[in-house]
Amino acid sequence: MSSRKGLSNSEEVPPIDLHGLVRELFPINRSLTGAGVRETLAILARHIQLEVREVPSGTAVLDWHVPLEWNIRGATIRALDGRCLVDFADNNLHVVGYSKPIHEEVSRAELAQHVHTLPDQPELIPYRTGYFADDWGFCMPDNLWRTMQDESYRVDIDSDLSPGSLTYGELFLPGELSDEVLITAHVCHPSLANDNLSGIAVAVALAMRQAQRRRQLGCRFLFIPATIGAITWLAHNESQLGKIRHGLVLTCIGDAGPFHYKLSRSGAPIDNAVAHILRHSGQPYEIVPFSPYGYDERQFCSPGFNLPVGCLMRSVHGTFPEYHTSADNVDFVKPQALNQSYALVAELLDLLDGNRMYARTDGRGEPQLGRRGLYRAIAGQKEAGGANQMDLLWLLNLADGRHSLLDIAERADIPFSRVQAAVRLAKDADLIREEHSP
Ligand code: ZN
């Protein structure tokens, strides 16, 4: 018996307009540090009880140090007659992240050393950073750069790199157990919608949802600058890391591409849980192996931590032409894709939280279902996700204190929600009792 029905939560509507949040956050100039990250977190804090943490520049974190804080107020390239050719105010991708200030007239040849374009995508502005470069630079469409043939230009970047702090946001929703699920999104990209804002928006909506539910597992949400933010959080929470039972990095989950799930480094229950949900989602998807390149799973899955953290994406970073360009804009991110990603992870969180272990109260032989009214109960179930007789028989056979509900769902090849429905029937009839958590 096999089922390939759609997402059982596919009707679940996010508690906020995800695409609206992406559009609201899009214009802000985020970076590893600085005012844009604070402004972003302040907007998120309107929806969730976010704790905003500031870690001073220079703080030693693992093998790294928290960098200087970077802020920028404006930047232009002008012709010597004053005409403005490139303006940061038009698009914050125009300036290389962490550019140092400059106010000079430079030759075209010198400017060329500091200009980044995409000759193969001549209409688009690339996204570039130089966090540790002690340099400055501009990004622009190749088409524009080709028209700039004057001998010299006036270049201004009104920025500063100075001691300040690294800012990140954290929300912890305690559960009945001390174990936790970790959900993270990066907040360090400027006007890029899929890479950064999609994960932020979905994570905020999930945090709002989880805050309203009774939870067995705690839920921890991190909104952190990539790499250095994860390293900083890990360095400051080392004694707590053993509580993380499952973790998921959310990134690039707002485009129309199929889901991709990147496995954790060493294999973990979350890998099986995501695979189960994707398999029963009715959506196209691919599961890809762990690799030490990508997002903050690199830090969480470093050998000294080896946390059970995977990464959920739709299109994979670096493989779509909009990636790290001005084409990764609010139109590239689709409301329906964001909502679907939200529903998928919501279902995953329910699975992780509900994946208990049961044992038969009396495991000798099959219980007599008819005497307990269970045939009638099954026949009367109208709602989607209701258990059928085979589901109940699988549960009653594998409820031996050694198979989790996910194990049973996998063995019976049915969605997790149907095993849960069978559990409700069997529990009501005192046929099973909960054992220790798997
Ligand atoms: Zn990126």
Short mmCIF file of C-alpha atoms and ligand atoms in Angstrom, two decimals:
data_model
loop_
_atom_site.label_atom_id
_atom_site.label_comp_id
_atom_site.label_asym_id
_atom_site.label_seq_id
_atom_site.Cartn_x
_atom_site.Cartn_y
_atom_site.Cartn_z
CA MET A 1 0.00 0.00 0.00
CA SER A 2 1.53 3.26 -1.06
CA SER A 3 0.50 6.87 -0.88
CA ARG A 4 1.82 9.83 -2.82
CA LYS A 5 -0.54 12.45 -1.61
CA GLY A 6 0.40 16.11 -1.37
CA LEU A 7 1.66 18.01 1.64
CA SER A 8 -0.72 17.51 4.50
CA ASN A 9 0.08 21.06 5.58
CA SER A 10 0.00 22.50 2.09
CA GLU A 11 -3.12 24.44 3.02
CA GLU A 12 -1.40 25.98 6.02
CA VAL A 13 -1.13 29.68 5.38
CA PRO A 14 1.89 31.50 6.84
CA PRO A 15 1.03 33.90 9.67
CA ILE A 16 2.51 36.81 7.71
CA ASP A 17 2.76 37.86 4.09
CA LEU A 18 6.15 36.33 3.31
CA HIS A 19 6.66 38.09 0.00
CA GLY A 20 5.60 41.35 1.60
CA LEU A 21 8.29 40.93 4.24
CA VAL A 22 10.87 40.20 1.55
CA ARG A 23 9.85 43.40 -0.26
CA GLU A 24 10.07 45.41 2.97
CA LEU A 25 13.57 44.13 3.79
CA PHE A 26 14.91 44.23 0.24
CA PRO A 27 16.15 47.86 0.03
CA ILE A 28 18.18 47.70 3.27
CA ASN A 29 21.94 47.58 2.88
CA ARG A 30 22.98 44.62 5.01
CA SER A 31 26.53 43.42 5.47
CA LEU A 32 28.43 41.36 8.04
CA THR A 33 27.95 44.20 10.49
CA GLY A 34 26.45 47.65 10.64
CA ALA A 35 23.23 49.61 10.63
CA GLY A 36 21.53 47.54 7.92
CA VAL A 37 21.66 44.37 10.02
CA ARG A 38 20.23 46.26 13.01
CA GLU A 39 17.47 47.77 10.90
CA THR A 40 16.62 44.32 9.52
CA LEU A 41 16.49 42.73 12.97
CA ALA A 42 14.34 45.61 14.26
CA ILE A 43 11.77 44.83 11.56
CA LEU A 44 11.83 41.13 12.45
CA ALA A 45 11.37 42.03 16.11
CA ARG A 46 7.95 43.48 15.27
CA HIS A 47 6.81 39.91 14.60
CA ILE A 48 8.78 37.81 17.10
CA GLN A 49 10.37 38.31 20.53
CA LEU A 50 13.82 38.59 19.02
CA GLU A 51 16.79 39.16 21.28
CA VAL A 52 19.35 41.30 19.48
CA ARG A 53 22.92 40.67 20.56
CA GLU A 54 25.97 42.86 19.94
CA VAL A 55 29.45 41.34 20.05
CA PRO A 56 32.27 43.94 20.08
CA SER A 57 34.73 44.20 17.21
CA GLY A 58 37.94 42.39 18.00
CA THR A 59 36.30 39.71 20.18
CA ALA A 60 38.15 36.43 19.69
CA VAL A 61 35.78 33.71 18.43
CA LEU A 62 37.28 30.28 17.69
CA ASP A 63 40.02 30.89 15.09
CA TRP A 64 38.57 34.29 14.11
CA HIS A 65 38.01 37.80 15.43
CA VAL A 66 34.83 39.84 15.13
CA PRO A 67 35.63 42.37 12.36
CA LEU A 68 35.37 46.12 12.43
CA GLU A 69 31.89 47.46 11.87
CA TRP A 70 31.19 48.77 8.38
CA ASN A 71 28.71 51.51 7.62
CA ILE A 72 28.08 53.37 4.40
CA ARG A 73 25.99 56.45 3.74
CA GLY A 74 26.52 56.89 0.01
CA ALA A 75 28.81 56.35 -2.95
CA THR A 76 29.03 57.66 -6.50
CA ILE A 77 31.16 57.64 -9.60
CA ARG A 78 30.85 60.93 -11.47
CA ALA A 79 32.17 62.25 -14.74
CA LEU A 80 34.42 65.27 -14.22
CA ASP A 81 31.59 67.50 -15.47
CA GLY A 82 29.56 66.33 -12.45
CA ARG A 83 27.21 63.86 -14.14
CA CYS A 84 26.45 60.97 -11.81
CA LEU A 85 27.09 57.63 -13.55
CA VAL A 86 26.89 55.14 -10.69
CA ASP A 87 24.99 55.81 -7.48
CA PHE A 88 24.78 53.57 -4.38
CA ALA A 89 21.39 55.15 -3.73
CA ASP A 90 20.04 53.43 -6.87
CA ASN A 91 21.26 49.97 -5.89
CA ASN A 92 23.33 48.96 -2.88
CA LEU A 93 25.05 46.23 -4.91
CA HIS A 94 26.98 49.04 -6.63
CA VAL A 95 29.55 49.13 -3.82
CA VAL A 96 31.77 46.22 -2.84
CA GLY A 97 30.88 45.27 0.74
CA TYR A 98 33.37 46.58 3.32
CA SER A 99 34.79 49.17 0.89
CA LYS A 100 36.97 51.69 2.69
CA PRO A 101 36.21 55.38 2.18
CA ILE A 102 37.65 57.18 -0.82
CA HIS A 103 37.21 60.70 -2.18
CA GLU A 104 39.46 61.07 -5.21
CA GLU A 105 39.77 61.73 -8.88
CA VAL A 106 41.14 58.57 -10.48
CA SER A 107 42.16 57.60 -13.99
CA ARG A 108 39.98 55.11 -15.86
CA ALA A 109 42.88 52.67 -15.75
CA GLU A 110 43.02 52.90 -11.98
CA LEU A 111 39.26 52.73 -11.63
CA ALA A 112 39.29 49.59 -13.77
CA GLN A 113 41.28 47.86 -10.99
CA HIS A 114 38.29 48.48 -8.70
CA VAL A 115 35.35 47.77 -11.03
CA HIS A 116 33.53 44.44 -11.14
CA THR A 117 31.17 43.49 -13.97
CA LEU A 118 29.66 40.34 -15.45
CA PRO A 119 30.59 40.31 -19.16
CA ASP A 120 28.42 37.22 -19.71
CA GLN A 121 25.41 38.93 -18.08
CA PRO A 122 26.06 42.51 -19.22
CA GLU A 123 22.79 43.95 -17.89
CA LEU A 124 23.30 42.76 -14.31
CA ILE A 125 25.18 44.16 -11.33
CA PRO A 126 27.30 41.55 -9.53
CA TYR A 127 27.37 41.20 -5.73
CA ARG A 128 30.88 41.39 -4.34
CA THR A 129 32.40 41.76 -0.87
CA GLY A 130 35.90 42.37 0.38
CA TYR A 131 35.54 41.84 4.11
CA PHE A 132 39.24 41.49 4.79
CA ALA A 133 40.61 43.17 1.66
CA ASP A 134 41.26 46.72 2.97
CA ASP A 135 40.24 47.95 -0.47
CA TRP A 136 37.36 49.64 -2.24
CA GLY A 137 35.37 48.77 -5.32
CA PHE A 138 32.30 49.30 -7.45
CA CYS A 139 30.01 46.82 -9.20
CA MET A 140 28.02 47.75 -12.29
CA PRO A 141 26.51 46.35 -15.47
CA ASP A 142 29.18 45.56 -18.04
CA ASN A 143 27.13 47.52 -20.57
CA LEU A 144 27.50 50.65 -18.45
CA TRP A 145 31.21 50.20 -17.87
CA ARG A 146 31.79 49.91 -21.62
CA THR A 147 30.23 53.34 -22.14
CA MET A 148 32.55 54.89 -19.54
CA GLN A 149 35.55 55.87 -21.68
CA ASP A 150 36.63 59.18 -20.10
CA GLU A 151 40.22 59.59 -19.02
CA SER A 152 39.33 60.23 -15.36
CA TYR A 153 36.42 60.00 -12.94
CA ARG A 154 35.49 61.41 -9.56
CA VAL A 155 35.02 58.59 -7.06
CA ASP A 156 33.39 59.00 -3.66
CA ILE A 157 32.60 56.34 -1.08
CA ASP A 158 31.26 57.78 2.17
CA SER A 159 31.84 54.80 4.43
CA ASP A 160 33.64 53.97 7.62
CA LEU A 161 35.24 50.91 9.10
CA SER A 162 35.58 51.36 12.82
CA PRO A 163 35.31 49.52 16.13
CA GLY A 164 31.68 48.68 16.78
CA SER A 165 30.05 45.29 16.94
CA LEU A 166 28.66 42.31 15.14
CA THR A 167 24.89 42.14 15.50
CA TYR A 168 22.72 39.05 15.40
CA GLY A 169 19.23 38.01 16.45
CA GLU A 170 18.19 35.01 18.49
CA LEU A 171 14.85 33.65 19.63
CA PHE A 172 14.52 30.63 21.89
CA LEU A 173 11.14 29.01 22.48
CA PRO A 174 11.56 26.44 25.24
CA GLY A 175 9.90 23.04 24.98
CA GLU A 176 8.89 20.43 27.53
CA LEU A 177 12.23 18.70 26.96
CA SER A 178 15.63 20.35 27.13
CA ASP A 179 16.40 19.20 23.58
CA GLU A 180 16.12 21.73 20.78
CA VAL A 181 15.61 22.25 17.08
CA LEU A 182 17.88 24.91 15.57
CA ILE A 183 16.73 26.96 12.56
CA THR A 184 19.11 29.51 11.07
CA ALA A 185 19.13 32.07 8.27
CA HIS A 186 21.86 34.49 7.21
CA VAL A 187 21.26 38.24 7.37
CA CYS A 188 24.44 39.62 5.77
CA HIS A 189 23.46 40.16 2.14
CA PRO A 190 22.28 43.55 0.86
CA SER A 191 19.52 43.71 -1.77
CA LEU A 192 19.41 40.02 -2.64
CA ALA A 193 16.03 38.37 -2.25
CA ASN A 194 16.41 34.61 -2.61
CA ASP A 195 19.90 34.44 -1.13
CA ASN A 196 19.17 35.81 2.36
CA LEU A 197 15.67 37.27 2.51
CA SER A 198 13.75 34.11 1.59
CA GLY A 199 15.30 32.23 4.50
CA ILE A 200 14.77 35.15 6.86
CA ALA A 201 11.08 35.52 5.96
CA VAL A 202 10.30 31.80 6.23
CA ALA A 203 12.20 31.53 9.54
CA VAL A 204 10.27 34.47 11.01
CA ALA A 205 6.95 32.94 10.01
CA LEU A 206 7.99 29.59 11.49
CA ALA A 207 9.01 31.29 14.73
CA MET A 208 5.61 33.00 14.92
CA ARG A 209 3.94 29.63 14.35
CA GLN A 210 6.01 27.70 16.87
CA ALA A 211 5.50 30.38 19.52
CA GLN A 212 1.75 29.60 19.40
CA ARG A 213 2.11 25.83 19.78
CA ARG A 214 2.74 23.42 22.59
CA ARG A 215 6.22 22.06 21.99
CA GLN A 216 8.02 19.00 23.19
CA LEU A 217 11.30 20.22 21.69
CA GLY A 218 12.56 23.74 22.18
CA CYS A 219 12.97 25.84 19.02
CA ARG A 220 15.91 28.16 18.57
CA PHE A 221 15.98 30.63 15.69
CA LEU A 222 19.17 32.43 14.69
CA PHE A 223 19.40 35.38 12.30
CA ILE A 224 23.13 35.72 11.85
CA PRO A 225 25.70 37.06 9.44
CA ALA A 226 27.09 34.08 7.52
CA THR A 227 30.27 32.38 8.70
CA ILE A 228 31.49 34.89 11.29
CA GLY A 229 28.01 35.07 12.85
CA ALA A 230 27.73 31.29 13.12
CA ILE A 231 31.29 31.07 14.46
CA THR A 232 30.53 33.77 17.02
CA TRP A 233 27.33 32.06 18.16
CA LEU A 234 29.05 28.67 18.39
CA ALA A 235 31.95 30.14 20.36
CA HIS A 236 29.57 31.72 22.86
CA ASN A 237 27.26 28.72 23.25
CA GLU A 238 29.66 25.82 23.25
CA SER A 239 28.38 24.37 26.52
CA GLN A 240 24.80 24.30 25.19
CA LEU A 241 25.40 22.60 21.86
CA GLY A 242 24.62 19.12 23.17
CA LYS A 243 20.96 20.12 23.35
CA ILE A 244 20.66 20.51 19.59
CA ARG A 245 18.89 17.37 18.40
CA HIS A 246 18.07 18.67 14.91
CA GLY A 247 19.17 21.69 12.92
CA LEU A 248 18.33 23.25 9.59
CA VAL A 249 19.89 26.10 7.64
CA LEU A 250 17.32 27.83 5.43
CA THR A 251 18.61 29.54 2.31
CA CYS A 252 17.48 30.25 -1.25
CA ILE A 253 14.00 28.88 -0.57
CA GLY A 254 11.90 31.49 -2.35
CA ASP A 255 12.53 30.81 -6.03
CA ALA A 256 10.40 28.55 -8.20
CA GLY A 257 13.00 25.76 -8.43
CA PRO A 258 12.62 22.30 -6.91
CA PHE A 259 13.63 21.63 -3.31
CA HIS A 260 17.19 20.56 -2.54
CA TYR A 261 18.15 19.16 0.82
CA LYS A 262 21.81 18.93 1.73
CA LEU A 263 22.46 16.13 4.19
CA SER A 264 24.18 16.68 7.52
CA ARG A 265 27.84 15.74 7.75
CA SER A 266 27.56 12.44 9.58
CA GLY A 267 23.94 11.43 9.04
CA ALA A 268 21.25 12.40 11.53
CA PRO A 269 17.54 11.88 12.18
CA ILE A 270 16.79 15.22 10.51
CA ASP A 271 18.07 13.77 7.24
CA ASN A 272 15.51 10.96 7.42
CA ALA A 273 12.78 13.38 8.50
CA VAL A 274 13.35 15.83 5.63
CA ALA A 275 13.65 12.97 3.13
CA HIS A 276 10.35 11.54 4.37
CA ILE A 277 8.51 14.82 4.05
CA LEU A 278 9.93 15.56 0.63
CA ARG A 279 9.08 12.07 -0.62
CA HIS A 280 5.45 12.49 0.41
CA SER A 281 5.20 16.13 -0.66
CA GLY A 282 4.29 15.49 -4.27
CA GLN A 283 6.96 18.05 -5.19
CA PRO A 284 10.09 17.46 -7.25
CA TYR A 285 13.19 17.41 -5.05
CA GLU A 286 16.74 16.23 -4.79
CA ILE A 287 18.82 15.17 -1.81
CA VAL A 288 22.45 16.15 -2.11
CA PRO A 289 25.41 14.94 -0.05
CA PHE A 290 27.15 17.05 2.55
CA SER A 291 30.06 19.13 1.31
CA PRO A 292 32.20 21.64 3.21
CA TYR A 293 31.02 24.50 1.00
CA GLY A 294 27.79 26.46 1.14
CA TYR A 295 26.18 28.18 4.11
CA ASP A 296 26.51 27.89 7.88
CA GLU A 297 26.14 24.12 7.87
CA ARG A 298 29.91 24.37 7.28
CA GLN A 299 30.34 25.79 10.77
CA PHE A 300 27.72 23.70 12.59
CA CYS A 301 29.07 20.55 10.91
CA SER A 302 32.76 21.34 11.51
CA PRO A 303 34.52 18.36 13.11
CA GLY A 304 34.74 19.85 16.59
CA PHE A 305 30.94 20.29 16.70
CA ASN A 306 29.55 17.85 14.12
CA LEU A 307 26.01 18.96 14.87
CA PRO A 308 23.01 17.26 13.23
CA VAL A 309 22.36 20.17 10.85
CA GLY A 310 21.24 20.01 7.22
CA CYS A 311 20.48 22.74 4.71
CA LEU A 312 17.19 23.23 2.87
CA MET A 313 17.21 25.11 -0.42
CA ARG A 314 15.16 25.34 -3.55
CA SER A 315 17.68 26.32 -6.25
CA VAL A 316 21.22 25.69 -5.09
CA HIS A 317 23.58 28.66 -4.61
CA GLY A 318 25.93 29.15 -7.53
CA THR A 319 23.82 27.12 -9.95
CA PHE A 320 21.18 29.67 -11.00
CA PRO A 321 22.07 32.66 -13.20
CA GLU A 322 20.46 35.17 -10.81
CA TYR A 323 22.72 34.08 -7.93
CA HIS A 324 24.76 36.95 -6.45
CA THR A 325 23.50 39.42 -9.03
CA SER A 326 20.95 42.21 -9.20
CA ALA A 327 18.59 39.69 -10.82
CA ASP A 328 18.13 38.00 -7.43
CA ASN A 329 15.41 40.55 -6.76
CA VAL A 330 11.89 40.52 -5.37
CA ASP A 331 10.47 39.26 -8.69
CA PHE A 332 12.78 36.25 -8.66
CA VAL A 333 11.24 35.21 -5.35
CA LYS A 334 7.67 33.90 -5.72
CA PRO A 335 4.93 34.19 -3.09
CA GLN A 336 3.73 30.65 -3.79
CA ALA A 337 7.25 29.22 -3.48
CA LEU A 338 7.80 30.99 -0.17
CA ASN A 339 4.48 29.74 1.16
CA GLN A 340 5.20 26.20 0.03
CA SER A 341 8.63 26.29 1.70
CA TYR A 342 7.00 27.52 4.89
CA ALA A 343 4.42 24.70 4.81
CA LEU A 344 7.11 22.09 4.20
CA VAL A 345 9.26 23.16 7.14
CA ALA A 346 6.18 23.58 9.35
CA GLU A 347 5.32 19.96 8.61
CA LEU A 348 8.93 19.00 9.34
CA LEU A 349 8.83 20.72 12.73
CA ASP A 350 5.63 18.88 13.59
CA LEU A 351 7.24 15.61 12.59
CA LEU A 352 10.37 16.24 14.65
CA ASP A 353 8.27 17.24 17.62
CA GLY A 354 5.85 14.33 17.28
CA ASN A 355 8.32 11.57 16.49
CA ARG A 356 7.75 9.53 19.66
CA MET A 357 8.24 5.88 20.44
CA TYR A 358 5.35 3.63 21.50
CA ALA A 359 4.99 0.09 22.71
CA ARG A 360 1.96 -2.18 22.80
CA THR A 361 0.42 -2.45 26.22
CA ASP A 362 0.10 -6.18 25.46
CA GLY A 363 2.11 -7.21 22.43
CA ARG A 364 1.00 -10.81 22.30
CA GLY A 365 -0.89 -11.45 19.07
CA GLU A 366 -3.06 -8.90 17.34
CA PRO A 367 -5.61 -7.10 19.46
CA GLN A 368 -9.23 -7.61 18.48
CA LEU A 369 -10.04 -4.37 16.69
CA GLY A 370 -13.77 -4.93 16.17
CA ARG A 371 -14.45 -5.41 19.86
CA ARG A 372 -12.91 -1.97 20.50
CA GLY A 373 -14.86 -0.23 17.77
CA LEU A 374 -11.69 0.50 15.80
CA TYR A 375 -13.01 -0.70 12.43
CA ARG A 376 -15.87 1.73 12.84
CA ALA A 377 -13.49 4.51 13.89
CA ILE A 378 -11.39 4.00 10.78
CA ALA A 379 -14.43 3.88 8.51
CA GLY A 380 -15.67 7.11 10.06
CA GLN A 381 -12.51 9.08 9.39
CA LYS A 382 -13.26 11.59 6.73
CA GLU A 383 -10.43 14.05 7.13
CA ALA A 384 -7.30 13.84 4.97
CA GLY A 385 -4.44 12.15 6.77
CA GLY A 386 -6.79 9.79 8.57
CA ALA A 387 -5.48 6.30 9.24
CA ASN A 388 -6.71 3.26 7.39
CA GLN A 389 -6.68 -0.32 8.61
CA MET A 390 -3.23 -1.11 7.23
CA ASP A 391 -1.79 1.97 8.94
CA LEU A 392 -3.19 0.75 12.24
CA LEU A 393 -1.88 -2.75 11.69
CA TRP A 394 1.60 -1.40 10.93
CA LEU A 395 1.53 0.68 14.08
CA LEU A 396 0.31 -2.17 16.24
CA ASN A 397 3.01 -4.41 14.82
CA LEU A 398 5.95 -2.02 15.06
CA ALA A 399 4.99 -0.37 18.35
CA ASP A 400 7.60 -2.37 20.22
CA GLY A 401 9.57 0.41 21.92
CA ARG A 402 12.27 0.19 19.28
CA HIS A 403 10.65 1.83 16.23
CA SER A 404 9.93 5.54 16.19
CA LEU A 405 6.78 6.76 14.48
CA LEU A 406 8.94 7.92 11.58
CA ASP A 407 10.43 4.42 11.32
CA ILE A 408 6.88 3.05 11.15
CA ALA A 409 5.82 5.61 8.53
CA GLU A 410 8.83 4.71 6.43
CA ARG A 411 8.27 0.98 6.77
CA ALA A 412 4.56 1.33 5.93
CA ASP A 413 5.40 3.86 3.19
CA ILE A 414 2.75 6.31 4.35
CA PRO A 415 2.95 9.97 5.42
CA PHE A 416 3.90 10.56 9.04
CA SER A 417 0.55 12.26 9.71
CA ARG A 418 -1.28 9.00 8.99
CA VAL A 419 0.78 7.11 11.56
CA GLN A 420 -0.04 9.89 14.02
CA ALA A 421 -3.75 9.43 13.26
CA ALA A 422 -3.37 5.69 13.92
CA VAL A 423 -1.61 6.52 17.20
CA ARG A 424 -4.60 8.55 18.36
CA LEU A 425 -6.94 5.64 17.70
CA ALA A 426 -4.67 3.07 19.34
CA LYS A 427 -4.03 5.28 22.36
CA ASP A 428 -7.74 5.93 22.85
CA ALA A 429 -8.22 2.17 22.90
CA ASP A 430 -5.34 1.70 25.38
CA LEU A 431 -3.51 -0.50 22.92
CA ILE A 432 -0.19 1.42 23.07
CA ARG A 433 1.69 3.60 25.52
CA GLU A 434 4.47 6.08 24.95
CA GLU A 435 8.00 4.89 25.59
CA HIS A 436 11.12 7.03 25.90
CA SER A 437 11.73 9.37 22.99
CA PRO A 438 13.73 7.93 20.12
ZN ZN B 1 25.29 34.55 -0.85
#
